[in-house]
Amino acid sequence: MKAPARPAPRQPSRRTLLQTGSLVLLLGTQQIARGATILAVRVWPAPEYTRVTIESDGKLVAKQFFVTTPPRLAVDIEGIDLSPELRELVAKVKPDDPNIAGIRVGQNAPNVVRLVVDLKQPAMPQVFTLPPVAAYQHRLVFDLYPAEPVDPLEALIAERLRDTTGGRAAPPPVVAAAPAQPAARPPGAAPAPLATESDPLGELIAQRANRPGPAPAAPADPAPPPAVAVAPPAKAGNRATSTQTDRIIIVALDPGHGGEDPGAIGPGGTREKDVVLRVAHLLRDRINATTVGGNPMRAFLTRDGDFFVPLGTRVEKARRVQADLFVSIHADAFTTPAARGASVFALSQSGASSTAARWLANKENQADLVGGLNVQSQDRHVQRMLLDMSTTAQINDSLKLGSVLLGEIGNMAKLHKPRVEQAGFAVLKAPDIPSVLVETAFISNPEEEAKLRSSAYQVQLADALMRGITRYFAKNPPLARSRSV
């Protein structure tokens, strides 16, 4: 007798397949969230703030709380387990970090890692995430700002006092004589500030002068009478023959990029942020040893270390110290290694002077995205307003400054373009400061990258920029304002 045939196995219905697929997808999403991999951890210390960055291949979810006594920040990162990469944070904190005393890391609960950042002083922390951009994937960022922010004016005065009491010769005393008439300004320019106007730097200097402190030691040699004070001997070309003013002359130097933002990277691995900072240091030394019309010059750096400074903050710093000039220093890059030569740029309100200038301005203006600007910061709107206040007079003065700088650079290096170009660079939009951006060379060109790495070439660049600055002041004396540091 023939056995009955077995019924064919029942095929799953379409509904069952869809439900099963949805469950797999949901489980997969949760597994991905729990399994986010930590790729790198970085710490960027600076007096202004210290940044801690945790980079991962997926977005991290974090909850933070701040304890004031003793000051510390605790952050719970969800969906991950303690890894060797996170443990590296402990060793990355340097003893001289001005803000962080130490970092503790531990598994607070299953799939929850707790980081405790012990601080050296009261702070105003910011915790935020950044989406993937450029070479970076997802980033979780802790920015640890001191509760009392570093004032650029105070920093400038403190540096000046260190120089005058640290064994180096102080600049000659400045006689408070009747200020000379300033040079004629282009139509629409702001009038020269008067001695009776608000002068934050002068006010802080007066406060410092009135503070009790040890009496200064008597000089070994009698000081010359103020009326005939003469600057110390200097190299030829570092004294500008301009109309006498009665204040210190401040030049803001802006080394591009920094911190999370390396800038352009040459074929040999040279990073733009490192080269331009070295050139800025060399130029600072030359500016601080130079006088204009018998008055000392002083350089102010928007960043004096390897940390990120937003474009708008760079402008705000220069305006806070009432800078007379703003020089942003960069090293260009292009998609092909054939491009070469130095360039100087000024701001344009009516479009770029060339396609290349527009391309470069767009690239430089993206620095905030790579460096990691906290878009939720309340200061962002204020910065944007400042960047929209540029004036025709400022642009005219910037073109004059750019022309003399380009001429001096052209005497020691190849130029990419024989004239000052213009584009909408965000960092050049201070409404009351002549501002230029100097592209020292194409770091993407192997030959020019090698020059930029050379100490001798960096010295030549700094000397050329210094000659250009003194030439500019010789023809365009700074406006008179009562100030002496």
Tab-separated table of C-alpha atoms in Angstrom:
chain	number	residue	atom	x	y	z
A	1	MET	CA	0.000	0.000	0.000
A	2	LYS	CA	1.382	3.339	-1.020
A	3	ALA	CA	2.097	5.732	1.868
A	4	PRO	CA	0.274	9.055	1.680
A	5	ALA	CA	2.388	11.897	0.396
A	6	ARG	CA	3.632	14.374	2.959
A	7	PRO	CA	2.203	17.843	2.637
A	8	ALA	CA	4.623	20.387	1.232
A	9	PRO	CA	6.189	22.665	3.866
A	10	ARG	CA	4.259	25.854	4.312
A	11	GLN	CA	5.995	28.874	2.849
A	12	PRO	CA	6.166	31.932	5.099
A	13	SER	CA	3.718	34.615	4.162
A	14	ARG	CA	4.758	38.025	2.869
A	15	ARG	CA	3.565	39.581	6.135
A	16	THR	CA	5.781	37.241	8.153
A	17	LEU	CA	8.826	38.042	6.014
A	18	LEU	CA	8.276	41.791	6.371
A	19	GLN	CA	7.864	41.533	10.131
A	20	THR	CA	10.985	39.408	10.472
A	21	GLY	CA	12.983	41.783	8.268
A	22	SER	CA	11.867	44.771	10.308
A	23	LEU	CA	12.932	43.049	13.524
A	24	VAL	CA	16.374	42.287	12.089
A	25	LEU	CA	16.775	45.893	10.983
A	26	LEU	CA	15.778	47.188	14.419
A	27	LEU	CA	18.157	44.849	16.179
A	28	GLY	CA	20.885	45.841	13.741
A	29	THR	CA	20.384	49.538	14.435
A	30	GLN	CA	20.591	49.005	18.189
A	31	GLN	CA	23.670	46.846	17.793
A	32	ILE	CA	25.347	49.540	15.705
A	33	ALA	CA	24.514	52.149	18.357
A	34	ARG	CA	25.992	49.953	21.095
A	35	GLY	CA	28.998	49.047	19.010
A	36	ALA	CA	30.221	52.490	17.939
A	37	THR	CA	33.987	52.311	17.712
A	38	ILE	CA	36.220	54.988	19.209
A	39	LEU	CA	38.732	55.945	16.532
A	40	ALA	CA	40.872	58.562	18.284
A	41	VAL	CA	41.009	60.864	21.291
A	42	ARG	CA	42.726	64.242	21.332
A	43	VAL	CA	43.422	66.998	23.876
A	44	TRP	CA	44.215	70.578	22.779
A	45	PRO	CA	45.350	72.693	25.769
A	46	ALA	CA	45.506	76.505	25.620
A	47	PRO	CA	45.093	79.351	28.121
A	48	GLU	CA	41.869	80.427	26.425
A	49	TYR	CA	40.287	76.983	26.676
A	50	THR	CA	41.150	73.309	26.517
A	51	ARG	CA	39.384	71.037	24.043
A	52	VAL	CA	38.855	67.276	24.424
A	53	THR	CA	37.773	65.440	21.265
A	54	ILE	CA	36.497	61.877	20.999
A	55	GLU	CA	36.196	60.688	17.396
A	56	SER	CA	34.072	57.655	16.523
A	57	ASP	CA	32.589	55.885	13.525
A	58	GLY	CA	29.051	56.580	14.752
A	59	LYS	CA	27.345	59.437	16.536
A	60	LEU	CA	27.755	59.273	20.314
A	61	VAL	CA	25.012	60.169	22.769
A	62	ALA	CA	26.261	61.893	25.907
A	63	LYS	CA	24.783	63.372	29.072
A	64	GLN	CA	26.847	65.767	31.144
A	65	PHE	CA	26.683	67.456	34.498
A	66	PHE	CA	29.034	69.954	36.116
A	67	VAL	CA	30.101	70.081	39.763
A	68	THR	CA	31.459	73.389	41.021
A	69	THR	CA	33.324	72.268	44.173
A	70	PRO	CA	35.826	71.024	43.355
A	71	PRO	CA	35.265	71.944	39.714
A	72	ARG	CA	34.808	68.917	37.494
A	73	LEU	CA	32.814	67.849	34.468
A	74	ALA	CA	31.221	64.390	34.320
A	75	VAL	CA	30.061	63.006	30.973
A	76	ASP	CA	28.197	59.714	30.500
A	77	ILE	CA	28.623	58.319	26.972
A	78	GLU	CA	25.913	55.827	26.099
A	79	GLY	CA	26.114	52.806	23.804
A	80	ILE	CA	29.810	52.016	24.219
A	81	ASP	CA	32.125	50.024	26.465
A	82	LEU	CA	35.421	51.100	27.920
A	83	SER	CA	38.150	50.751	25.300
A	84	PRO	CA	41.930	51.230	25.170
A	85	GLU	CA	41.390	54.359	23.063
A	86	LEU	CA	39.312	55.989	25.804
A	87	ARG	CA	41.886	55.008	28.422
A	88	GLU	CA	44.464	56.981	26.410
A	89	LEU	CA	42.764	60.207	27.478
A	90	VAL	CA	44.249	59.827	30.957
A	91	ALA	CA	47.815	60.021	29.635
A	92	LYS	CA	47.096	62.769	27.109
A	93	VAL	CA	46.592	65.440	29.787
A	94	LYS	CA	49.834	67.381	30.225
A	95	PRO	CA	50.942	68.703	33.635
A	96	ASP	CA	51.096	72.247	32.265
A	97	ASP	CA	47.553	72.165	30.901
A	98	PRO	CA	46.104	75.472	32.173
A	99	ASN	CA	42.595	74.072	32.612
A	100	ILE	CA	42.567	70.282	33.150
A	101	ALA	CA	44.102	68.664	36.227
A	102	GLY	CA	43.308	65.123	35.099
A	103	ILE	CA	40.789	62.796	33.450
A	104	ARG	CA	39.241	59.655	34.939
A	105	VAL	CA	37.530	57.038	32.776
A	106	GLY	CA	35.450	54.039	33.840
A	107	GLN	CA	32.562	51.740	32.966
A	108	ASN	CA	29.744	53.377	34.901
A	109	ALA	CA	27.054	50.868	33.796
A	110	PRO	CA	26.568	48.341	31.014
A	111	ASN	CA	27.053	50.212	27.717
A	112	VAL	CA	27.732	53.483	29.574
A	113	VAL	CA	31.218	54.946	29.983
A	114	ARG	CA	31.726	57.846	32.389
A	115	LEU	CA	34.453	60.447	31.910
A	116	VAL	CA	35.270	62.794	34.785
A	117	VAL	CA	37.378	65.820	33.885
A	118	ASP	CA	38.968	67.348	36.992
A	119	LEU	CA	39.622	71.055	36.472
A	120	LYS	CA	42.218	73.447	37.851
A	121	GLN	CA	39.824	76.398	38.026
A	122	PRO	CA	36.100	77.209	37.756
A	123	ALA	CA	34.955	76.662	34.200
A	124	MET	CA	32.115	77.095	31.742
A	125	PRO	CA	32.125	73.813	29.805
A	126	GLN	CA	30.473	73.232	26.439
A	127	VAL	CA	29.680	69.684	25.278
A	128	PHE	CA	28.516	69.176	21.697
A	129	THR	CA	28.791	66.870	18.690
A	130	LEU	CA	30.121	67.495	15.190
A	131	PRO	CA	29.060	65.608	12.054
A	132	PRO	CA	31.633	64.049	9.713
A	133	VAL	CA	33.621	66.589	7.696
A	134	ALA	CA	36.879	66.470	5.725
A	135	ALA	CA	39.078	63.705	7.199
A	136	TYR	CA	37.061	63.441	10.420
A	137	GLN	CA	34.170	61.149	11.277
A	138	HIS	CA	31.761	61.839	14.155
A	139	ARG	CA	33.216	63.931	16.985
A	140	LEU	CA	32.114	64.447	20.579
A	141	VAL	CA	33.727	67.640	21.872
A	142	PHE	CA	34.254	69.089	25.368
A	143	ASP	CA	35.354	72.737	25.336
A	144	LEU	CA	36.480	73.811	28.816
A	145	TYR	CA	36.510	77.612	29.067
A	146	PRO	CA	37.681	79.361	32.260
A	147	ALA	CA	34.839	81.009	34.167
A	148	GLU	CA	36.831	84.236	33.867
A	149	PRO	CA	37.736	84.420	30.159
A	150	VAL	CA	41.227	85.409	29.084
A	151	ASP	CA	41.147	89.062	28.035
A	152	PRO	CA	43.346	89.746	24.967
A	153	LEU	CA	44.135	93.198	26.360
A	154	GLU	CA	45.327	91.816	29.671
A	155	ALA	CA	47.393	89.185	27.867
A	156	LEU	CA	49.021	91.826	25.680
A	157	ILE	CA	49.901	94.006	28.662
A	158	ALA	CA	51.234	91.059	30.674
A	159	GLU	CA	53.496	90.059	27.789
A	160	ARG	CA	54.737	93.621	27.472
A	161	LEU	CA	55.534	93.805	31.183
A	162	ARG	CA	57.411	90.491	31.031
A	163	ASP	CA	59.559	91.843	28.236
A	164	THR	CA	60.402	95.064	30.066
A	165	THR	CA	61.329	93.298	33.307
A	166	GLY	CA	62.781	90.052	31.972
A	167	GLY	CA	66.257	91.278	31.142
A	168	ARG	CA	65.578	92.621	27.679
A	169	ALA	CA	65.943	96.274	26.916
A	170	ALA	CA	62.686	98.180	27.147
A	171	PRO	CA	61.591	100.474	24.346
A	172	PRO	CA	62.349	104.157	24.851
A	173	PRO	CA	59.889	106.201	26.903
A	174	VAL	CA	57.215	107.956	24.905
A	175	VAL	CA	56.755	111.675	25.394
A	176	ALA	CA	53.128	112.750	25.650
A	177	ALA	CA	53.493	115.611	23.201
A	178	ALA	CA	50.776	117.194	21.139
A	179	PRO	CA	49.752	114.585	18.579
A	180	ALA	CA	50.538	115.340	14.979
A	181	GLN	CA	47.827	115.598	12.387
A	182	PRO	CA	46.992	112.145	11.035
A	183	ALA	CA	47.261	111.404	7.377
A	184	ALA	CA	44.235	112.119	5.241
A	185	ARG	CA	41.716	109.309	5.206
A	186	PRO	CA	39.674	108.128	2.225
A	187	PRO	CA	36.090	109.375	2.014
A	188	GLY	CA	33.814	107.549	4.402
A	189	ALA	CA	36.578	106.610	6.824
A	190	ALA	CA	35.921	106.894	10.526
A	191	PRO	CA	37.449	109.980	12.183
A	192	ALA	CA	40.635	109.598	14.163
A	193	PRO	CA	39.945	108.497	17.745
A	194	LEU	CA	40.575	111.295	20.218
A	195	ALA	CA	42.401	110.966	23.496
A	196	THR	CA	39.131	111.589	25.308
A	197	GLU	CA	37.390	108.688	23.587
A	198	SER	CA	37.040	105.280	25.173
A	199	ASP	CA	40.397	103.531	25.090
A	200	PRO	CA	40.101	100.113	26.777
A	201	LEU	CA	43.815	99.425	26.454
A	202	GLY	CA	44.711	102.787	28.004
A	203	GLU	CA	42.286	102.169	30.863
A	204	LEU	CA	43.782	98.765	31.620
A	205	ILE	CA	47.285	100.204	31.492
A	206	ALA	CA	46.271	102.837	34.010
A	207	GLN	CA	44.813	100.151	36.273
A	208	ARG	CA	48.047	98.189	36.100
A	209	ALA	CA	50.039	101.319	36.889
A	210	ASN	CA	47.925	102.040	39.984
A	211	ARG	CA	48.210	98.544	41.427
A	212	PRO	CA	50.566	98.239	44.400
A	213	GLY	CA	53.691	96.297	43.719
A	214	PRO	CA	57.448	96.219	44.270
A	215	ALA	CA	59.290	99.311	43.203
A	216	PRO	CA	61.204	98.804	39.985
A	217	ALA	CA	64.927	98.342	40.350
A	218	ALA	CA	67.064	101.312	39.448
A	219	PRO	CA	68.705	100.894	36.058
A	220	ALA	CA	72.412	100.204	35.989
A	221	ASP	CA	72.973	103.121	33.641
A	222	PRO	CA	71.260	106.497	33.927
A	223	ALA	CA	68.268	106.717	31.638
A	224	PRO	CA	68.450	109.309	28.882
A	225	PRO	CA	66.152	112.309	29.191
A	226	PRO	CA	62.732	111.539	27.723
A	227	ALA	CA	62.929	114.475	25.333
A	228	VAL	CA	65.871	112.921	23.523
A	229	ALA	CA	65.009	109.270	23.894
A	230	VAL	CA	66.438	107.215	21.051
A	231	ALA	CA	65.518	103.666	20.102
A	232	PRO	CA	68.193	100.982	20.460
A	233	PRO	CA	70.204	100.257	17.334
A	234	ALA	CA	68.250	98.074	14.943
A	235	LYS	CA	68.752	96.403	11.611
A	236	ALA	CA	68.433	98.609	8.604
A	237	GLY	CA	64.889	98.879	7.426
A	238	ASN	CA	63.095	98.246	10.717
A	239	ARG	CA	62.445	101.884	11.602
A	240	ALA	CA	59.570	103.564	9.832
A	241	THR	CA	59.912	107.294	9.301
A	242	SER	CA	56.365	108.433	9.962
A	243	THR	CA	54.638	111.230	11.763
A	244	GLN	CA	55.102	111.091	15.557
A	245	THR	CA	52.200	109.555	17.434
A	246	ASP	CA	51.751	109.121	21.161
A	247	ARG	CA	50.846	105.479	21.579
A	248	ILE	CA	51.946	101.925	21.031
A	249	ILE	CA	51.368	100.537	17.518
A	250	ILE	CA	49.657	97.131	17.538
A	251	VAL	CA	49.829	94.620	14.690
A	252	ALA	CA	47.534	91.604	14.959
A	253	LEU	CA	49.101	88.464	13.469
A	254	ASP	CA	46.721	85.648	12.627
A	255	PRO	CA	48.355	82.252	12.041
A	256	GLY	CA	45.717	80.334	10.106
A	257	HIS	CA	43.994	77.130	11.227
A	258	GLY	CA	45.172	75.294	14.380
A	259	GLY	CA	44.054	72.505	16.688
A	260	GLU	CA	41.584	70.151	15.005
A	261	ASP	CA	42.082	72.062	11.756
A	262	PRO	CA	45.536	71.295	10.286
A	263	GLY	CA	44.946	73.452	7.218
A	264	ALA	CA	46.521	72.286	3.991
A	265	ILE	CA	48.914	69.323	4.155
A	266	GLY	CA	51.827	69.054	1.744
A	267	PRO	CA	52.851	65.879	-0.108
A	268	GLY	CA	55.610	65.398	2.468
A	269	GLY	CA	53.206	65.701	5.400
A	270	THR	CA	53.961	69.324	6.294
A	271	ARG	CA	50.974	70.898	8.013
A	272	GLU	CA	49.998	74.461	7.210
A	273	LYS	CA	49.072	75.256	10.814
A	274	ASP	CA	52.620	74.485	12.010
A	275	VAL	CA	54.474	76.452	9.331
A	276	VAL	CA	52.391	79.611	9.634
A	277	LEU	CA	52.716	79.636	13.433
A	278	ARG	CA	56.512	79.528	13.149
A	279	VAL	CA	56.485	82.406	10.638
A	280	ALA	CA	54.171	84.378	12.949
A	281	HIS	CA	56.566	83.888	15.877
A	282	LEU	CA	59.486	85.150	13.800
A	283	LEU	CA	57.482	88.163	12.636
A	284	ARG	CA	56.355	88.875	16.200
A	285	ASP	CA	59.981	89.121	17.347
A	286	ARG	CA	60.717	91.626	14.601
A	287	ILE	CA	57.644	93.735	15.285
A	288	ASN	CA	58.368	93.876	19.017
A	289	ALA	CA	61.877	95.189	18.289
A	290	THR	CA	60.687	97.935	15.915
A	291	THR	CA	59.546	101.511	16.457
A	292	VAL	CA	57.337	103.740	14.333
A	293	GLY	CA	58.005	107.454	14.637
A	294	GLY	CA	59.802	106.809	17.915
A	295	ASN	CA	56.938	104.734	19.333
A	296	PRO	CA	57.157	101.001	20.039
A	297	MET	CA	55.313	98.423	17.995
A	298	ARG	CA	53.700	95.373	19.531
A	299	ALA	CA	52.542	92.151	17.900
A	300	PHE	CA	49.412	90.364	19.088
A	301	LEU	CA	48.792	86.757	17.995
A	302	THR	CA	45.231	85.534	17.591
A	303	ARG	CA	46.583	82.094	18.478
A	304	ASP	CA	49.935	81.447	20.119
A	305	GLY	CA	49.697	77.676	20.157
A	306	ASP	CA	48.123	74.671	18.484
A	307	PHE	CA	44.412	75.202	19.151
A	308	PHE	CA	41.299	76.109	17.184
A	309	VAL	CA	40.103	79.727	17.026
A	310	PRO	CA	36.869	80.486	15.121
A	311	LEU	CA	37.152	83.005	12.306
A	312	GLY	CA	34.840	85.486	13.999
A	313	THR	CA	36.790	85.257	17.257
A	314	ARG	CA	40.002	86.122	15.427
A	315	VAL	CA	38.395	89.348	14.233
A	316	GLU	CA	36.981	90.101	17.689
A	317	LYS	CA	40.406	89.664	19.297
A	318	ALA	CA	42.033	92.101	16.898
A	319	ARG	CA	39.326	94.683	17.540
A	320	ARG	CA	39.553	94.164	21.308
A	321	VAL	CA	43.228	95.156	21.355
A	322	GLN	CA	42.514	98.011	18.904
A	323	ALA	CA	44.971	96.655	16.366
A	324	ASP	CA	46.269	99.025	13.699
A	325	LEU	CA	46.807	96.194	11.184
A	326	PHE	CA	45.631	92.607	10.780
A	327	VAL	CA	47.821	90.126	8.876
A	328	SER	CA	46.523	86.585	8.437
A	329	ILE	CA	49.254	84.107	7.470
A	330	HIS	CA	48.538	80.963	5.441
A	331	ALA	CA	50.151	78.458	3.059
A	332	ASP	CA	48.078	77.772	-0.039
A	333	ALA	CA	47.162	74.430	-1.585
A	334	PHE	CA	45.631	73.364	-4.860
A	335	THR	CA	44.421	70.155	-6.442
A	336	THR	CA	47.546	69.842	-8.599
A	337	PRO	CA	51.172	70.195	-7.459
A	338	ALA	CA	52.042	72.527	-10.357
A	339	ALA	CA	50.556	75.651	-8.717
A	340	ARG	CA	53.200	77.814	-7.060
A	341	GLY	CA	53.946	81.298	-5.797
A	342	ALA	CA	52.878	83.622	-2.987
A	343	SER	CA	49.719	85.737	-2.990
A	344	VAL	CA	48.198	88.569	-0.961
A	345	PHE	CA	44.458	89.051	-0.593
A	346	ALA	CA	42.193	91.827	0.640
A	347	LEU	CA	38.455	91.840	1.232
A	348	SER	CA	35.955	92.396	-1.548
A	349	GLN	CA	32.354	93.469	-1.101
A	350	SER	CA	31.436	93.091	-4.755
A	351	GLY	CA	32.662	89.639	-5.701
A	352	ALA	CA	36.035	87.987	-6.083
A	353	SER	CA	38.679	89.391	-8.415
A	354	SER	CA	39.225	85.941	-9.967
A	355	THR	CA	37.822	82.441	-9.934
A	356	ALA	CA	40.869	81.232	-8.014
A	357	ALA	CA	40.394	83.936	-5.375
A	358	ARG	CA	36.752	82.940	-4.927
A	359	TRP	CA	37.709	79.261	-4.651
A	360	LEU	CA	40.375	80.003	-2.042
A	361	ALA	CA	38.075	82.241	0.021
A	362	ASN	CA	35.412	79.538	0.084
A	363	LYS	CA	38.002	76.996	1.215
A	364	GLU	CA	39.418	79.215	3.958
A	365	ASN	CA	35.932	80.159	5.154
A	366	GLN	CA	35.238	76.475	5.824
A	367	ALA	CA	37.861	76.422	8.584
A	368	ASP	CA	35.158	76.645	11.254
A	369	LEU	CA	33.586	73.413	10.002
A	370	VAL	CA	36.837	71.458	10.159
A	371	GLY	CA	38.109	73.098	13.334
A	372	GLY	CA	34.809	72.450	15.071
A	373	LEU	CA	32.690	75.522	15.822
A	374	ASN	CA	29.941	75.033	18.374
A	375	VAL	CA	26.973	76.246	16.302
A	376	GLN	CA	24.846	76.500	19.446
A	377	SER	CA	27.134	79.096	20.965
A	378	GLN	CA	25.325	82.359	21.614
A	379	ASP	CA	28.335	84.364	20.393
A	380	ARG	CA	27.986	83.049	16.846
A	381	HIS	CA	25.335	85.618	15.921
A	382	VAL	CA	27.449	88.457	17.303
A	383	GLN	CA	30.433	87.246	15.302
A	384	ARG	CA	28.362	87.113	12.128
A	385	MET	CA	27.190	90.713	12.645
A	386	LEU	CA	30.784	91.880	13.028
A	387	LEU	CA	31.759	90.147	9.803
A	388	ASP	CA	29.110	92.098	7.881
A	389	MET	CA	30.316	95.557	8.903
A	390	SER	CA	33.238	96.016	6.516
A	391	THR	CA	33.747	99.486	5.048
A	392	THR	CA	35.118	100.947	1.836
A	393	ALA	CA	37.826	102.821	3.760
A	394	GLN	CA	39.026	99.609	5.370
A	395	ILE	CA	39.266	97.896	1.986
A	396	ASN	CA	41.203	100.827	0.487
A	397	ASP	CA	43.725	100.761	3.332
A	398	SER	CA	43.952	96.976	3.072
A	399	LEU	CA	44.838	97.240	-0.619
A	400	LYS	CA	47.629	99.693	0.229
A	401	LEU	CA	49.007	97.324	2.869
A	402	GLY	CA	48.687	94.355	0.538
A	403	SER	CA	50.575	96.147	-2.229
A	404	VAL	CA	53.663	96.857	-0.125
A	405	LEU	CA	53.660	93.351	1.343
A	406	LEU	CA	53.360	91.810	-2.109
A	407	GLY	CA	56.247	93.955	-3.346
A	408	GLU	CA	58.525	92.842	-0.516
A	409	ILE	CA	57.605	89.173	-0.889
A	410	GLY	CA	58.214	89.436	-4.628
A	411	ASN	CA	61.808	90.486	-3.912
A	412	MET	CA	62.572	87.140	-2.258
A	413	ALA	CA	60.079	84.629	-3.695
A	414	LYS	CA	58.010	83.846	-6.752
A	415	LEU	CA	54.556	85.445	-6.864
A	416	HIS	CA	51.446	83.613	-7.985
A	417	LYS	CA	49.790	86.857	-9.107
A	418	PRO	CA	51.503	90.256	-9.526
A	419	ARG	CA	48.670	92.178	-7.856
A	420	VAL	CA	46.631	92.060	-4.658
A	421	GLU	CA	43.539	89.923	-5.204
A	422	GLN	CA	40.185	90.331	-3.498
A	423	ALA	CA	37.503	87.945	-2.254
A	424	GLY	CA	35.061	87.529	0.609
A	425	PHE	CA	37.408	86.164	3.275
A	426	ALA	CA	35.514	86.057	6.570
A	427	VAL	CA	38.639	86.688	8.622
A	428	LEU	CA	39.305	90.022	6.848
A	429	LYS	CA	36.005	91.667	7.738
A	430	ALA	CA	37.019	93.843	10.697
A	431	PRO	CA	35.322	97.138	9.792
A	432	ASP	CA	38.005	99.378	11.286
A	433	ILE	CA	41.325	97.543	10.743
A	434	PRO	CA	43.268	97.308	7.462
A	435	SER	CA	43.378	93.534	6.947
A	436	VAL	CA	45.158	91.238	4.508
A	437	LEU	CA	45.622	87.512	4.074
A	438	VAL	CA	49.068	86.353	2.946
A	439	GLU	CA	49.425	82.993	1.232
A	440	THR	CA	53.152	82.453	1.711
A	441	ALA	CA	53.478	79.676	-0.908
A	442	PHE	CA	51.744	76.588	-2.266
A	443	ILE	CA	52.370	73.886	0.295
A	444	SER	CA	50.919	71.420	-2.239
A	445	ASN	CA	53.935	72.071	-4.483
A	446	PRO	CA	56.792	69.749	-3.382
A	447	GLU	CA	59.490	72.370	-4.056
A	448	GLU	CA	57.664	75.103	-2.179
A	449	GLU	CA	56.774	72.720	0.638
A	450	ALA	CA	60.497	72.106	1.125
A	451	LYS	CA	61.093	75.866	1.290
A	452	LEU	CA	58.313	76.355	3.829
A	453	ARG	CA	59.949	73.727	6.048
A	454	SER	CA	63.281	75.560	5.836
A	455	SER	CA	64.178	77.813	8.754
A	456	ALA	CA	66.129	80.085	6.408
A	457	TYR	CA	63.118	80.569	4.152
A	458	GLN	CA	60.848	81.245	7.137
A	459	VAL	CA	63.267	83.964	8.268
A	460	GLN	CA	63.246	85.499	4.785
A	461	LEU	CA	59.446	85.546	4.804
A	462	ALA	CA	59.308	87.203	8.221
A	463	ASP	CA	61.877	89.817	7.140
A	464	ALA	CA	59.916	90.580	3.965
A	465	LEU	CA	56.655	90.993	5.872
A	466	MET	CA	58.372	93.239	8.410
A	467	ARG	CA	59.770	95.473	5.676
A	468	GLY	CA	56.325	95.715	4.129
A	469	ILE	CA	54.705	96.708	7.423
A	470	THR	CA	57.253	99.446	8.094
A	471	ARG	CA	56.877	100.747	4.527
A	472	TYR	CA	53.112	100.894	4.973
A	473	PHE	CA	53.375	102.923	8.193
A	474	ALA	CA	55.924	105.250	6.587
A	475	LYS	CA	53.283	106.316	4.060
A	476	ASN	CA	50.200	105.785	6.239
A	477	PRO	CA	50.951	106.910	9.813
A	478	PRO	CA	48.760	105.327	12.463
A	479	LEU	CA	46.067	107.501	13.932
A	480	ALA	CA	47.032	109.341	17.108
A	481	ARG	CA	45.641	108.031	20.372
A	482	SER	CA	46.999	108.465	23.876
A	483	ARG	CA	48.527	105.113	24.760
A	484	SER	CA	51.787	103.910	26.263
A	485	VAL	CA	52.618	100.419	27.447
